[in-house]
Amino acid sequence: MRTRALVWMFVMVAATACGGGGGDDDGNSDGDGGGSNGDGGGGGGDGGGGPDAPPPLPVCVPSCSTAADCGTGPAGSIIDANTYACDGGVCRWLGCLSTAECVATYGTQAWTCEAAFGATVPTCWPTCTSATQCANPNSPLLGADNYACDGGKCRWLGCNDTSECTAANMSSAWTCRKQSGMRNCFHTCTTPSDCATASAPYDADNYDCVAGTCLWTGCNTTAECMSVDPDWVCR
């Protein structure tokens, strides 16, 4: 169960550095512009930094006794045991350790390991010489006009308009809004129940409906997290 859950968690949080075209359970749809990480906790609770940053949200993270409990990928990948610490009984991702790890994980040379674009740990980024090299034609949120090639790395700029969000999520109940300095896709609502999913950490009591958009408020209890995976805790 741990392996499946950690891989799912890895995919979910890979979006938080800069945003995967498609809806996440946290009520916003992030555009995966590179920045992959294996940091514990679904739903985007890394909180950011700086003196005026809000406190980080409580999120579901895997519990551990040693770092070996956290690693799920093959040796030399960005989710092997070497890329984790067991900190206070929970897994904490340390970042990629080298560009070679990014290349091994994604199977192409077009990646680099750097701490960039607000990522608090070294992270894998696709490399580029122009924004067209960053684009994915299969998603309305991942076109060339959603990217900048910044310092030789793909940086996702956010959604351009609500039509991108509704097309990517195949639902009219989405909007493109600016939050924390970046435009992103958010599920629309009139009450928190409009935001809820069947997953306990993402039901109605885990959301606020603020200015007509869903705002995930974090996990409430470890029991919620354990309903997803018995090894997870709310921290």
XYZ file of N, CA and C in Angstrom:
705
model
N 0.826 -1.211 0.000
C 0.000 0.000 0.000
C 0.858 1.259 0.000
N 1.970 1.232 0.763
C 2.820 2.408 0.859
C 3.367 2.807 -0.501
N 3.829 1.824 -1.291
C 4.404 2.164 -2.582
C 3.384 2.864 -3.469
N 2.172 2.314 -3.579
C 1.149 2.936 -4.403
C 0.826 4.333 -3.914
N 0.704 4.466 -2.603
C 0.319 5.756 -2.055
C 1.406 6.793 -2.255
N 2.656 6.396 -2.065
C 3.736 7.353 -2.231
C 3.873 7.792 -3.677
N 3.681 6.876 -4.600
C 3.744 7.263 -6.002
C 2.622 8.236 -6.327
N 1.406 7.968 -5.815
C 0.287 8.893 -6.023
C 0.592 10.252 -5.428
N 1.132 10.248 -4.222
C 1.467 11.490 -3.558
C 2.507 12.255 -4.348
N 3.501 11.532 -4.893
C 4.545 12.163 -5.681
C 3.953 12.888 -6.877
N 3.020 12.239 -7.549
C 2.385 12.854 -8.710
C 1.590 14.085 -8.297
N 0.856 13.989 -7.197
C 0.037 15.105 -6.756
C 0.880 16.327 -6.430
N 1.974 16.134 -5.746
C 2.733 17.276 -5.275
C 3.719 17.751 -6.307
N 3.957 16.943 -7.336
C 4.798 17.416 -8.420
C 4.266 18.715 -8.985
N 2.991 18.963 -8.848
C 2.413 20.167 -9.402
C 2.670 21.403 -8.573
N 3.002 21.310 -7.345
C 2.975 22.475 -6.474
C 4.078 23.465 -6.760
N 5.187 23.033 -7.335
C 6.263 23.976 -7.584
C 5.850 25.026 -8.600
N 5.104 24.647 -9.614
C 4.663 25.642 -10.590
C 3.368 25.259 -11.245
N 2.829 24.371 -10.797
C 1.568 24.044 -11.254
C 1.458 22.884 -12.162
N -0.446 20.290 -13.495
C -0.777 19.256 -14.377
C -2.128 19.613 -14.913
N -2.158 19.741 -16.084
C -3.449 20.049 -16.643
C -4.472 19.007 -16.276
N -5.360 19.328 -15.402
C -6.370 18.406 -14.908
C -6.655 18.723 -13.473
N -7.767 18.300 -12.985
C -8.199 18.710 -11.658
C -7.571 17.893 -10.563
N -7.010 18.566 -9.573
C -6.526 17.917 -8.372
C -7.615 17.966 -7.317
N -7.492 17.115 -6.295
C -8.505 17.087 -5.246
C -8.515 18.351 -4.409
N -7.461 19.181 -4.506
C -7.419 20.347 -3.652
C -8.240 21.502 -4.200
N -8.968 21.287 -5.315
C -9.844 22.324 -5.826
C -9.191 23.254 -6.820
N -7.902 23.066 -7.128
C -7.304 23.835 -8.200
C -6.601 22.908 -9.160
N -6.571 23.336 -10.412
C -5.971 22.536 -11.470
C -4.657 23.168 -11.840
N -3.557 22.465 -11.573
C -2.244 23.045 -11.762
C -1.642 22.604 -13.085
N -0.896 23.468 -13.727
C -0.228 23.121 -14.970
C 1.175 22.673 -14.687
N 1.505 21.445 -14.994
C 2.806 20.892 -14.646
C 3.856 21.434 -15.578
N 4.524 22.466 -15.141
C 5.511 23.102 -15.977
C 6.896 22.599 -15.747
N 7.098 21.446 -15.222
C 8.414 20.972 -14.888
C 8.421 20.665 -13.432
N 9.220 21.348 -12.690
C 9.307 21.223 -11.264
C 8.686 20.003 -10.653
N 9.387 18.895 -10.642
C 8.842 17.683 -10.064
C 9.439 17.479 -8.693
N 8.643 17.055 -7.751
C 9.219 16.760 -6.457
C 8.495 15.621 -5.791
N 9.150 15.050 -4.784
C 8.566 13.926 -4.080
C 8.216 14.260 -2.663
N 8.030 15.527 -2.415
C 7.730 15.993 -1.074
C 6.406 15.430 -0.580
N 6.371 15.020 0.690
C 5.157 14.418 1.229
C 4.006 15.387 1.315
N 2.814 14.877 1.022
C 1.618 15.661 1.270
C 0.894 16.060 0.022
N -0.273 15.515 -0.189
C -1.087 15.915 -1.318
C -1.808 17.212 -1.036
N -2.262 17.827 -2.107
C -3.144 18.965 -1.966
C -2.466 20.299 -1.847
N -1.156 20.367 -1.985
C -0.504 21.654 -2.067
C -0.420 22.381 -0.756
N 0.220 21.834 0.248
C 0.308 22.508 1.526
C 1.691 22.977 1.875
N 2.492 23.366 0.855
C 3.850 23.743 1.206
C 3.945 25.155 1.724
N 2.935 25.976 1.509
C 2.821 27.223 2.234
C 3.673 28.361 1.767
N 4.764 28.121 1.054
C 5.600 29.205 0.600
C 6.511 29.714 1.684
N 7.210 30.835 1.390
C 8.159 31.370 2.344
C 8.010 32.869 2.452
N 8.896 33.483 3.249
C 8.857 34.911 3.423
C 8.096 35.290 4.673
N 8.377 36.506 5.178
C 7.788 36.908 6.457
C 6.277 37.042 6.422
N 5.695 37.310 5.241
C 4.250 37.498 5.161
C 3.521 36.274 4.645
N 4.246 35.163 4.446
C 3.618 33.959 3.912
C 2.689 33.354 4.955
N 1.557 32.816 4.525
C 0.667 32.159 5.485
C 1.307 30.892 6.013
N 0.879 30.432 7.184
C 1.436 29.175 7.698
C 1.080 28.035 6.767
N 1.950 27.026 6.674
C 1.656 25.903 5.780
C 0.410 25.161 6.231
N -0.322 24.648 5.262
C -1.521 23.875 5.569
C -1.142 22.506 6.111
N -1.960 21.929 7.004
C -1.757 20.532 7.392
C -2.089 19.635 6.210
N -1.182 18.708 5.909
C -1.362 17.818 4.761
C -1.100 16.380 5.185
N -1.556 15.454 4.368
C -1.310 14.034 4.606
C 0.091 13.672 4.132
N 0.887 13.120 5.025
C 2.254 12.736 4.689
C 2.513 11.319 5.188
N 3.405 10.575 4.512
C 3.734 9.225 4.964
C 4.518 9.253 6.270
N 4.199 8.343 7.152
C 4.974 8.186 8.378
C 6.182 7.299 8.108
N 7.166 7.354 8.998
C 8.395 6.587 8.784
C 9.138 6.377 10.088
N 10.026 5.391 10.060
C 11.008 5.199 11.125
C 12.393 5.575 10.639
N 12.674 5.277 9.365
C 13.931 5.655 8.719
C 13.612 6.133 7.305
N 14.592 6.751 6.662
C 14.400 7.234 5.293
C 14.096 6.099 4.334
N 14.546 4.896 4.665
C 14.270 3.744 3.799
C 12.774 3.477 3.681
N 11.990 3.916 4.675
C 10.540 3.741 4.611
C 9.896 4.672 3.584
N 10.625 5.708 3.187
C 10.053 6.739 2.313
C 10.333 6.497 0.838
N 11.515 5.980 0.531
C 11.896 5.808 -0.860
C 11.089 4.728 -1.548
N 10.595 5.026 -2.751
C 9.813 4.057 -3.514
C 10.374 3.809 -4.901
N 11.302 4.653 -5.342
C 11.844 4.516 -6.688
C 13.136 3.742 -6.703
N 13.603 3.369 -7.896
C 14.876 2.657 -8.016
C 16.042 3.541 -7.603
N 17.142 2.920 -7.227
C 18.341 3.667 -6.849
C 18.744 4.598 -7.985
N 19.097 5.815 -7.617
C 19.487 6.796 -8.613
C 18.348 7.635 -9.143
N 17.120 7.373 -8.680
C 15.973 8.182 -9.102
C 15.719 9.279 -8.074
N 14.762 10.150 -8.369
C 14.486 11.260 -7.457
C 13.560 10.870 -6.313
N 13.161 9.596 -6.242
C 12.349 9.148 -5.107
C 12.932 7.880 -4.491
N 14.273 7.768 -4.518
C 14.880 6.673 -3.763
C 15.140 7.148 -2.337
N 15.623 6.249 -1.493
C 15.770 6.579 -0.069
C 16.736 7.728 0.169
N 17.728 7.909 -0.729
C 18.711 8.971 -0.543
C 18.107 10.366 -0.670
N 16.953 10.468 -1.287
C 16.352 11.787 -1.494
C 15.340 12.146 -0.406
N 15.298 11.367 0.655
C 14.376 11.618 1.758
C 15.110 11.683 3.091
N 14.491 12.381 4.019
C 14.835 12.288 5.435
C 13.583 11.853 6.180
N 13.783 11.075 7.243
C 12.679 10.774 8.148
C 12.780 11.787 9.280
N 11.928 12.775 9.242
C 12.043 13.943 10.109
C 10.832 13.992 11.036
N 11.059 13.729 12.316
C 9.955 13.741 13.266
C 8.916 12.680 12.996
N 9.350 11.573 12.394
C 8.437 10.469 12.138
C 7.650 10.566 10.852
N 7.961 11.579 10.014
C 7.296 11.694 8.709
C 8.341 11.897 7.617
N 7.980 11.495 6.405
C 8.894 11.594 5.268
C 8.995 13.042 4.785
N 10.228 13.488 4.595
C 10.471 14.827 4.038
C 11.387 14.687 2.832
N 10.899 15.128 1.669
C 11.696 15.030 0.445
C 12.775 16.098 0.448
N 14.005 15.710 0.133
C 15.141 16.617 0.169
C 15.411 17.278 -1.172
N 14.742 16.805 -2.203
C 14.992 17.325 -3.544
C 15.822 16.362 -4.361
N 15.965 16.683 -5.638
C 16.888 15.894 -6.460
C 18.311 16.183 -5.996
N 19.166 15.177 -6.107
C 20.554 15.322 -5.670
C 21.479 15.679 -6.816
N 21.042 15.446 -8.044
C 21.872 15.741 -9.216
C 21.002 15.737 -10.465
N 21.518 16.360 -11.514
C 20.831 16.291 -12.809
C 20.733 14.853 -13.289
N 21.751 14.035 -12.964
C 21.727 12.627 -13.382
C 20.494 11.913 -12.840
N 20.051 12.270 -11.638
C 18.831 11.660 -11.097
C 17.605 12.039 -11.927
N 17.535 13.290 -12.343
C 16.399 13.730 -13.163
C 16.398 13.002 -14.502
N 17.581 12.886 -15.108
C 17.707 12.197 -16.395
C 17.290 10.738 -16.249
N 17.734 10.090 -15.161
C 17.387 8.683 -14.943
C 15.893 8.512 -14.696
N 15.292 9.439 -13.984
C 13.871 9.338 -13.650
C 12.980 9.541 -14.867
N 13.312 10.513 -15.697
C 12.441 10.871 -16.822
C 12.886 10.285 -18.154
N 14.067 9.665 -18.179
C 14.493 8.938 -19.368
C 14.882 9.798 -20.544
N 15.266 11.042 -20.277
C 15.718 11.940 -21.335
C 16.751 12.899 -20.770
N 17.640 13.365 -21.621
C 18.687 14.287 -21.182
C 18.157 15.697 -20.935
N 16.934 15.979 -21.360
C 16.425 17.352 -21.343
C 15.860 17.761 -19.987
N 16.603 17.476 -18.927
C 16.216 17.863 -17.575
C 17.431 18.377 -16.819
N 17.173 19.226 -15.838
C 18.240 19.715 -14.979
C 17.738 19.776 -13.542
N 18.647 19.651 -12.598
C 18.312 19.706 -11.171
C 18.777 21.038 -10.606
N 17.841 21.874 -10.231
C 18.169 23.182 -9.672
C 17.081 23.612 -8.689
N 17.459 24.483 -7.772
C 16.470 25.166 -6.932
C 16.112 26.461 -7.648
N 14.937 26.504 -8.276
C 14.570 27.648 -9.113
C 13.086 27.950 -8.981
N 12.720 29.187 -9.370
C 11.319 29.605 -9.476
C 10.555 29.394 -8.172
N 11.210 29.629 -7.052
C 10.540 29.526 -5.768
C 10.565 28.165 -5.124
N 11.095 27.154 -5.810
C 11.205 25.827 -5.196
C 12.177 25.907 -4.026
N 11.804 25.349 -2.902
C 12.625 25.457 -1.699
C 13.701 24.389 -1.621
N 13.635 23.385 -2.496
C 14.669 22.354 -2.580
C 15.021 22.173 -4.050
N 16.199 21.609 -4.355
C 16.539 21.349 -5.760
C 15.487 20.451 -6.397
N 15.079 20.808 -7.591
C 13.942 20.190 -8.257
C 14.278 19.950 -9.724
N 13.645 18.951 -10.333
C 13.865 18.656 -11.750
C 13.043 19.598 -12.624
N 13.719 20.214 -13.593
C 13.059 21.108 -14.544
C 13.402 20.686 -15.967
N 12.429 20.712 -16.891
C 12.757 20.494 -18.301
C 13.613 21.646 -18.819
N 14.580 21.335 -19.649
C 15.431 22.367 -20.225
C 14.861 22.832 -21.564
N 15.296 24.016 -21.992
C 14.731 24.608 -23.201
C 15.645 25.692 -23.743
N 15.415 26.043 -24.982
C 15.965 27.263 -25.570
C 14.845 28.209 -25.992
N 13.625 27.694 -26.087
C 12.457 28.533 -26.378
C 11.232 27.909 -25.725
N 10.205 28.714 -25.522
C 8.992 28.241 -24.843
C 8.291 27.137 -25.623
N 8.471 27.091 -26.939
C 7.812 26.048 -27.727
C 8.300 24.662 -27.336
N 9.526 24.564 -26.816
C 10.051 23.268 -26.381
C 9.403 22.802 -25.086
N 8.745 23.677 -24.379
C 8.100 23.333 -23.110
C 6.671 22.846 -23.309
N 6.075 23.193 -24.424
C 4.644 22.990 -24.630
C 4.276 21.526 -24.800
N 3.064 21.201 -24.342
C 2.454 19.892 -24.552
C 1.135 20.115 -25.286
N 1.056 19.712 -26.557
C -0.149 20.014 -27.333
C -1.397 19.282 -26.849
N -1.231 18.341 -25.926
C -2.370 17.555 -25.453
C -3.153 18.235 -24.339
N -2.688 19.385 -23.852
C -3.397 20.074 -22.778
C -3.545 21.552 -23.089
N -4.747 22.112 -22.932
C -4.933 23.551 -23.141
C -4.141 24.409 -22.166
N -3.721 23.835 -21.046
C -2.968 24.593 -20.047
C -1.466 24.540 -20.266
N -1.027 23.784 -21.258
C 0.402 23.559 -21.438
C 0.879 23.989 -22.816
N 0.246 25.002 -23.385
C 0.687 25.533 -24.663
C 1.918 26.402 -24.505
N 2.528 26.762 -25.619
C 3.726 27.602 -25.560
C 3.446 28.931 -24.870
N 2.205 29.444 -24.992
C 1.882 30.717 -24.350
C 1.633 30.584 -22.855
N 1.725 29.373 -22.322
C 1.643 29.160 -20.871
C 3.019 29.039 -20.235
N 4.057 29.192 -21.022
C 5.424 28.985 -20.537
C 6.331 30.150 -20.875
N 7.400 30.250 -20.093
C 8.574 31.027 -20.459
C 9.769 30.096 -20.391
N 10.718 30.284 -21.295
C 12.001 29.593 -21.170
C 12.910 30.546 -20.415
N 13.091 30.280 -19.150
C 13.736 31.206 -18.217
C 15.032 30.590 -17.721
N 16.153 31.142 -18.132
C 17.437 30.594 -17.707
C 17.669 29.188 -18.215
N 17.103 28.875 -19.375
C 17.273 27.540 -19.945
C 16.373 26.482 -19.348
N 15.382 26.930 -18.555
C 14.444 25.998 -17.916
C 13.016 26.429 -18.221
N 12.132 25.439 -18.333
C 10.720 25.728 -18.577
C 10.054 26.222 -17.298
N 9.480 27.409 -17.362
C 8.747 27.960 -16.215
C 7.291 28.158 -16.629
N 6.384 27.468 -15.925
C 4.961 27.589 -16.229
C 4.445 28.927 -15.723
N 3.715 29.647 -16.551
C 3.250 30.988 -16.217
C 1.834 31.012 -15.667
N 1.127 29.896 -15.777
C -0.249 29.837 -15.310
C -1.234 29.803 -16.460
N -2.498 29.764 -16.108
C -3.552 29.803 -17.127
C -3.636 31.215 -17.696
N -4.051 31.300 -18.947
C -4.256 32.599 -19.582
C -5.685 33.104 -19.417
N -6.646 32.186 -19.412
C -8.047 32.586 -19.286
C -8.877 31.386 -18.835
N -10.110 31.654 -18.481
C -10.999 30.613 -17.967
C -11.266 29.528 -19.002
N -11.270 29.869 -20.286
C -11.550 28.861 -21.314
C -10.522 27.738 -21.288
N -9.268 28.053 -20.953
C -8.257 27.003 -20.820
C -8.607 26.060 -19.674
N -9.084 26.618 -18.582
C -9.412 25.805 -17.404
C -10.609 24.898 -17.669
N -11.640 25.442 -18.301
C -12.826 24.626 -18.567
C -12.519 23.538 -19.589
N -11.666 23.841 -20.573
C -11.301 22.829 -21.568
C -10.442 21.739 -20.951
N -9.487 22.116 -20.114
C -8.586 21.136 -19.509
C -9.329 20.201 -18.571
N -10.317 20.726 -17.862
C -11.054 19.935 -16.880
C -12.375 19.397 -17.404
N -12.694 19.718 -18.658
C -13.920 19.237 -19.311
C -15.152 19.519 -18.458
N -15.182 20.724 -17.892
C -16.291 21.146 -17.037
C -16.348 22.666 -17.044
N -17.543 23.210 -17.016
C -17.695 24.665 -16.962
C -17.485 25.224 -15.561
N -17.348 24.351 -14.567
C -17.258 24.792 -13.171
C -15.823 25.114 -12.764
N -15.098 25.796 -13.645
C -13.717 26.183 -13.364
C -13.503 27.617 -13.816
N -12.560 28.283 -13.158
C -12.229 29.649 -13.527
C -10.734 29.868 -13.378
N -10.209 30.825 -14.104
C -8.792 31.191 -14.003
C -8.681 32.415 -13.110
N -8.016 32.264 -11.985
C -7.867 33.348 -11.015
C -6.400 33.487 -10.609
N -6.036 34.678 -10.226
C -4.685 34.914 -9.728
C -4.665 34.749 -8.222
N -3.752 33.923 -7.742
C -3.583 33.716 -6.310
C -2.112 33.515 -6.022
N -1.622 34.140 -4.980
C -0.208 34.047 -4.592
C 0.707 34.402 -5.758
N 0.297 35.397 -6.528
C 1.139 35.904 -7.594
C 1.094 35.129 -8.888
N 0.218 34.121 -9.001
C 0.183 33.294 -10.198
C -1.255 32.986 -10.577
N -1.527 32.977 -11.878
C -2.861 32.630 -12.362
C -2.991 31.116 -12.445
N -4.053 30.584 -11.842
C -4.257 29.144 -11.819
C -5.743 28.843 -11.975
N -6.045 27.583 -12.271
C -7.429 27.142 -12.435
C -8.008 26.715 -11.090
N -9.191 27.224 -10.770
C -9.864 26.883 -9.523
C -11.291 26.429 -9.810
N -11.715 25.427 -9.040
C -13.104 24.977 -9.117
C -13.997 26.061 -8.530
N -15.104 26.323 -9.174
C -16.023 27.341 -8.673
C -17.024 26.733 -7.690
N -17.632 27.589 -6.879
C -18.516 27.086 -5.818
C -19.450 28.181 -5.339
N -20.503 27.750 -4.666
C -21.333 28.645 -3.866
C -21.278 28.251 -2.392
N -21.015 26.966 -2.119
C -20.814 26.467 -0.757
C -19.674 25.452 -0.790
N -19.065 25.136 0.366
C -17.990 24.143 0.384
C -18.397 22.783 -0.161
N -19.674 22.440 -0.079
C -20.101 21.138 -0.585
C -19.902 21.028 -2.092
N -19.843 22.163 -2.789
C -19.578 22.136 -4.228
C -18.148 21.707 -4.532
N -17.274 21.802 -3.544
C -15.856 21.491 -3.726
C -15.532 20.043 -3.387
N -16.416 19.387 -2.662
C -16.103 18.104 -2.035
C -15.955 16.981 -3.046
N -15.071 16.032 -2.697
C -14.949 14.767 -3.407
C -15.280 13.650 -2.420
N -15.200 12.405 -2.896
C -15.506 11.262 -2.035
C -14.345 10.897 -1.124
N -13.206 11.548 -1.283
C -12.031 11.250 -0.469
C -12.076 12.060 0.823
N -11.871 11.397 1.962
C -12.058 12.054 3.263
C -11.226 13.322 3.451
N -9.956 13.383 2.990
C -9.219 14.635 3.163
C -9.699 15.757 2.249
N -10.639 15.450 1.363
C -11.109 16.437 0.394
C -12.635 16.493 0.351
N -13.278 16.232 1.501
C -14.728 16.393 1.544
C -15.069 17.803 2.016
N -16.335 18.078 2.248
C -16.775 19.462 2.429
C -16.121 20.160 3.614
N -15.794 19.420 4.682
C -15.212 20.086 5.846
C -13.725 20.390 5.674
N -13.178 20.123 4.492
C -11.786 20.459 4.190
C -11.686 21.642 3.234
N -12.795 22.318 2.998
C -12.813 23.435 2.054
C -13.509 24.651 2.637
N -13.103 25.808 2.150
C -13.881 27.031 2.242
C -14.236 27.445 0.817
N -15.377 28.081 0.660
C -15.742 28.680 -0.621
C -15.505 30.176 -0.475
N -14.445 30.671 -1.117
C -14.010 32.057 -0.948
C -14.125 32.782 -2.290
N -14.914 33.822 -2.320
C -15.105 34.609 -3.543
C -15.485 33.727 -4.727
N -16.273 32.697 -4.442
C -16.783 31.843 -5.501
C -15.844 30.770 -5.989
N -14.724 30.567 -5.275
C -13.793 29.508 -5.669
C -13.442 28.641 -4.464
N -13.104 27.388 -4.753
C -12.786 26.418 -3.706
C -11.386 26.659 -3.154
N -11.293 26.735 -1.842
C -10.008 26.884 -1.164
C -9.843 25.716 -0.203
N -8.877 24.850 -0.496
C -8.629 23.694 0.368
C -7.964 24.160 1.651
N -8.455 23.711 2.796
C -7.953 24.173 4.088
C -7.054 23.162 4.781
N -6.785 22.031 4.126
C -5.889 21.030 4.695
C -6.646 19.861 5.299
N -5.880 18.862 5.685
C -6.493 17.733 6.388
C -6.868 18.166 7.801
N -7.887 17.524 8.347
C -8.333 17.835 9.705
C -7.786 16.870 10.745
N -7.650 15.607 10.371
C -7.226 14.577 11.319
C -6.391 13.525 10.604
N -5.606 12.800 11.378
C -4.873 11.662 10.824
C -5.829 10.592 10.320
N -6.984 10.458 10.953
C -7.959 9.463 10.498
C -8.367 9.713 9.049
N -8.504 10.981 8.666
C -8.807 11.291 7.266
C -7.717 10.751 6.346
N -6.475 10.999 6.728
C -5.351 10.560 5.900
C -5.273 9.042 5.842
N -5.516 8.393 6.963
C -5.442 6.931 7.004
C -6.535 6.277 6.174
N -7.606 7.001 5.895
C -8.634 6.445 5.017
C -8.132 6.328 3.582
N -7.095 7.094 3.241
C -6.461 7.006 1.926
C -5.352 5.970 1.942
N -4.533 6.003 2.992
C -3.446 5.030 3.163
C -3.161 4.892 4.653
N -3.078 3.675 5.175
C -2.910 3.497 6.623
C -1.586 4.010 7.162
N -0.624 4.307 6.290
C 0.671 4.810 6.745
C 0.738 6.331 6.773
N -0.325 7.011 6.412
C -0.284 8.469 6.355
C -0.767 9.097 7.658
N -0.215 10.273 7.944
C -0.635 11.069 9.093
C -0.891 12.496 8.618
N -1.625 13.251 9.418
C -1.908 14.654 9.116
C -0.940 15.526 9.899
N -0.120 16.256 9.184
C 0.852 17.139 9.834
C 0.827 18.530 9.198
